[in-house]
Amino acid sequence: MTSHILSLILFTPLAGAFLLLLVDKKNENAIRWIANIVALIGFAVSIPLWFWYNPQSSVFQFVERAPWIPSIGAEYFLGVDGFSMLLILLTTMMGFIAVLSSWTAITERVKEYYIFLLLLQTGMLGAFMSLDFLLFFLFWEVMLVPMYFLIGIWGSDNRLYSAIKFFLYTLVGSVVMLLGILALYFAYHADPANGGIYTFDITRFHRYAFAPGLQWWVFLAFFLGFAIKVPMFPFHTWLPDAHTDAPTAGSVILAAVLLKMGTYGFLRFSLPILPEASRQFVPMIVVLSIIGIVYGALVALAQKDWKRLVAYSSVSHMGLVMLGMFALNPVGITGSIIQQLNHGISTGALFLIVGIVYERRHTREISEYGGLSKVMPVYAAIFLIMTMSSIGLPTLNGFIGELMILQGVFVANKIWAAFAASGIVLGAAYMLNLYQKTMFGKIENPKNERLLDLSHREFATFAPLLVLAVWMGLYPAPFLRRLETSVDHVIARVSPQYATKNLADCGTLLPAASAGAAPTAPLPDVVAQNPAAKFLASVPCDANGKPLSTSSGQAPASSGTGTDIPPPADKKPGDPQ
Amino acid sequence: MLLLIPLLPLVGFLLNASFGRRVSKPAAGAIACGAMIASFLVSLVSVFRLIALPADARAIAQQVFTWISSGDLAVAFTLRLDPLSAVMILVVTGIGSLIHIYSTAYMHEERDAEYARYFSYLNLFAAFMLVLVLGSNFLVLFVGWEGVGLCSYLLIGFWYEKKSASDAGKKAFIVNRIGDFGFILGVLLAFVHFGTLDFQEIARSSAALGPEAAFGTMSLITLLLFVGATGKSAQIPLYVWLPDAMEGPTPVSALIHAATMVTAGVYMIGRNAVLFSHAPQTLTIIAVVGVATALLAGTIGLVQNDIKRVLAYSTVSQLGYMFLAMGVGAYAAGIFHLYTHAFFKALLFLGSGAVIHALAGEQDLRRMGGLKKDLPITYWTFLIGALAISGVPLLSGFFSKDEILYRTYASGHTLLWIVGLLTSLLTAIYMFRIVFLAFHGHRAEPFADAQDRHARPPQSGSHEAAHAAHLHDAPPAMAIALVVLAVGSVAAGYVGLPQALGGSNRFEKFLEPSFTAADVRSTPDVPDDGAATEGLELGLMAVSTLVAVGGIGLAFFFFLANPRASDRVASQFPGLHRVLMHKYYVDEIYDAAIVQPIRIVSEDGLWKGLDVRVIDGAVNDVAGTVGGASALLRRLQTGSVRAYAASLFLGVVLILGYYLWR
């Protein structure tokens, strides 16, 4: 069973879509039931991945491999590591939530709607599973079409403009990305050391060192494709439109999963396949990410449309994700992945939250609401928790990701970290503003006086997200453990000096950690006996984080003890500047 | 065992949050109070166990679980009880319990669901506050630090239908976040510098280094941490949220915005005393900021007319004292004042709450007066609190405030000492202004027309009418809290009786292990208490006693004996009076310098300008250009066979011509 679990996960939604084709379109409730059950099964069959995944193994797991187009070397090649495994679980869960949230929201063309939603699901899952670059590209494009229709048919006012904008934006990126893929494909073939084979095998690309010049161009090509998806400033303007006009489930999927395609692409392809170019482009990515963080937050502050506000907050959050990733050290990258999951959970939930009142009131204008706490107390409580998750309150998930990213970035460069941390303040400002304007105050609009609180079905869409938010905030260890080898894999490629020094200097720590993860020797005991051991052991590693900043050409690394930092230059009064 | 201390209120929170709407008020109140009192009892047992340990090994640690473990970043969720946190948990659970009990009466007019909501927040606050003071590393502290901020936000905005209340809550949260910005950077820098976030490890590492002569890394770390403290503990420049926080229910002001949460910044510095000791430059900044805040808030407090706002500025001012103590390295004195202040400031707030309760929501001092007769319990307990905070000898505030002033003087900061003394004079004046205006004299106006600033729900209308007929003193649940706190305000200081008065300063000796690194006993930088210094200390005590009595006398003259005089003074300096009434226009300046520019830049500049016009404009232009070009090209597709044939022919001619020409 384990050998085909990925295919099972991948094709369950597709099978459901075919099943729906057979149902009479007038029988809407049957369609709804089938779609919900299929989505639930889709989630259920993916859960074993969490348990069967072996966190110690550094190779791709659950691999399935079969020829696809032998003449060009393309294969049906699936496999996951910790990173994609978590994203797959996020996808199946959010897929189910999206389907469940649509029960009463969608009343027209119900059959087509669910078919598109399920097709989209297969496209996203395929992209996360593919280890063949062409197969990945196929799924990447497959996602586009259903999303286009979801926005264009079931969206709100300006849906056609938004749908086309979404489609063209992404298409431009992916066409250029395809050129990059082909460049790698031919370059790999051209090197006689590779035996003259044609292949799209990503695992081979991960082990091969492409020429720096080629890397530079391909990085740019990939950058366009992925940066649009993330979206990074200044390629983000499709997002507010798409989010605003998409139906609730579309926004949820878009925020929770589709945006992760971009960050997934950077982490799966750009960093390990193009390590040298990745290092070269750090300054550009960092600058764009920091602009994204501050800019997204500031623009969110000015929004009058509830959904648009959440959309711009996504730009800010995803900027942080990108920044953490391009800190190019283990903590930063791990934090980046955790924050991707967090963003999926909290922003997904925030879109569900807007959807609830949109369905009741058919407006997204913030000023139309106010005082909802009084009539919808359960809703208000969930909104509050998700707001806090989004702004990184400790004990909820957002904090873990933010902290790790800031820590990783701080080691790389303190100034970047200071900029990134400004999101802490601005994030609180726009979210609390939103919360105050919608939830607090007196109910002044008579239309809001009789709004119903959450139904059981609606509550069920939030329940898993609430559980995850608290779980990841209080006890993220199971997630972090499953990410270790994925992160090490990327680090070994892109920051080898870190990986090797890590192994040399922290050798004492690593075996302990891996032994601790073995069945019955719990790691906490090791730490419990000597809490200081782990802290002290990490000192040399941390000092080793410093040389990293030289690669970015920003802060001069202090050779020598490595514990002193350069004093802040701007503090000297007698400075000529 | 330690875990139970924060866990019990957390359970109380969960119960009231889940089922509170379905149970009666007494049940909800009982759950919350029960959880707090149980937590207090567990705290007492834990502290007794701690005291039973030998003096140099007083610490109990409990690792709950490994919280974050990834690469270098490894953080355990560990609680640790040492003398400093022992003092804190007793204050939090002890005074917290009293305020819970007081609240059962104070909030009884709320609807059932609101009542349960109130108590669930209060319990949650206590849980986070206990995590804050028990956490053994920066991140666990930060959990509590942010958690109490959330609860403060929720409780300030408890009457969320009132715009000013939800505004105040939001302001508190965001201003605190500005502090957190510095705090988290300080924590990260500390982690990079020391490789750990554990307080003891950091203390040990920094003790191994000498104090920094110039402004170095440790100075930067401590300064960033202090930025966090200025947010949480309402110091310049981030104190602006605290006066507004008075929008919350009065017991909340007593618990969160006087006794416990706002002292978190002081506690945090005390917790990292060794680290801060090695950054003398930062300490100087802290002392100056502290004393400046004390003076600034004291002057504002002189002229405010809202009884709670006066108390709020008084809190800001007293917190400034605590920071002054921290800044001159007198950590024990600062914590001592934190501890005594918790009693008398909670007492004063609860007393003002009793007044507000009796007057159905009236908070304006000018509409009070002569309440002494009707509210005897409130009056006498309030008077004790006012005497204690003014520094009248033999009450708790006298010992702690005097210790701070003495340490300041002894450390050679004469100027700071003078400002501190001046603030002490102001304290006595504004406190007794309240006493005389509210309780003495006679009521200026009937309060029946008092606007309901309390925002009570409508059904309390009948209640107000009942109040109007006859003022009733604090009901039993409130009276108990007032009396116990009054006793505390008198007696709490005696644990720290200085040697000069025949005591042995046991409080300071008890705390000392918390302010030194575990294995590196640095010599305390306080002067040895010899006979000469005893004389000095007694002399300074006499001076501050005179100041306190003088302040009370001035208040008596201006506000009771000769009320016209105060108006005359005010009209003689109209500019100064206006500036003070408007709190130095700090809120207005912040609004004009920070809030409005951000609003304009983000709305008109970034969103409507850059985002919509420039970037999206470019995108649409590209699309438009492509669309236009294809519209032009489309004209070529005429569908006429002859035109196609002609273009075909033309093409052939051109190609052939090219080859022939070549």
Short mmCIF file of C-alpha atoms in Angstrom, two decimals, chain B residues 81 103 153 163 168 181 191 205 217 219 230 275 299 342 416 421 427 447 449 463 485 493 498 601-602 605 623:
data_model
loop_
_atom_site.label_atom_id
_atom_site.label_comp_id
_atom_site.label_asym_id
_atom_site.label_seq_id
_atom_site.Cartn_x
_atom_site.Cartn_y
_atom_site.Cartn_z
CA LEU B 81 11.12 29.61 40.99
CA SER B 103 -14.82 41.91 40.83
CA TYR B 153 -6.17 44.51 25.11
CA LYS B 163 -15.49 53.34 20.77
CA ALA B 168 -7.76 52.37 24.00
CA PHE B 181 9.96 45.28 18.22
CA PHE B 191 20.93 34.73 21.55
CA SER B 205 28.31 34.35 30.61
CA THR B 217 27.00 44.62 22.38
CA SER B 219 24.75 47.78 26.03
CA THR B 230 9.22 51.10 28.15
CA LEU B 275 23.45 41.46 32.31
CA THR B 299 3.06 66.93 36.80
CA ALA B 342 1.19 46.60 44.23
CA LEU B 416 18.35 62.31 39.96
CA LEU B 421 12.34 64.05 45.71
CA THR B 427 2.85 62.45 44.53
CA PHE B 447 -24.40 63.42 40.60
CA ASP B 449 -27.08 64.11 36.05
CA HIS B 463 -29.96 50.42 39.84
CA LEU B 485 -5.07 45.59 50.91
CA GLY B 493 7.05 47.35 54.16
CA PRO B 498 16.33 49.03 56.68
CA VAL B 601 1.65 57.50 2.88
CA SER B 602 -0.02 54.12 2.93
CA GLY B 605 1.05 57.23 -1.60
CA ALA B 623 -2.10 44.36 -21.55
#
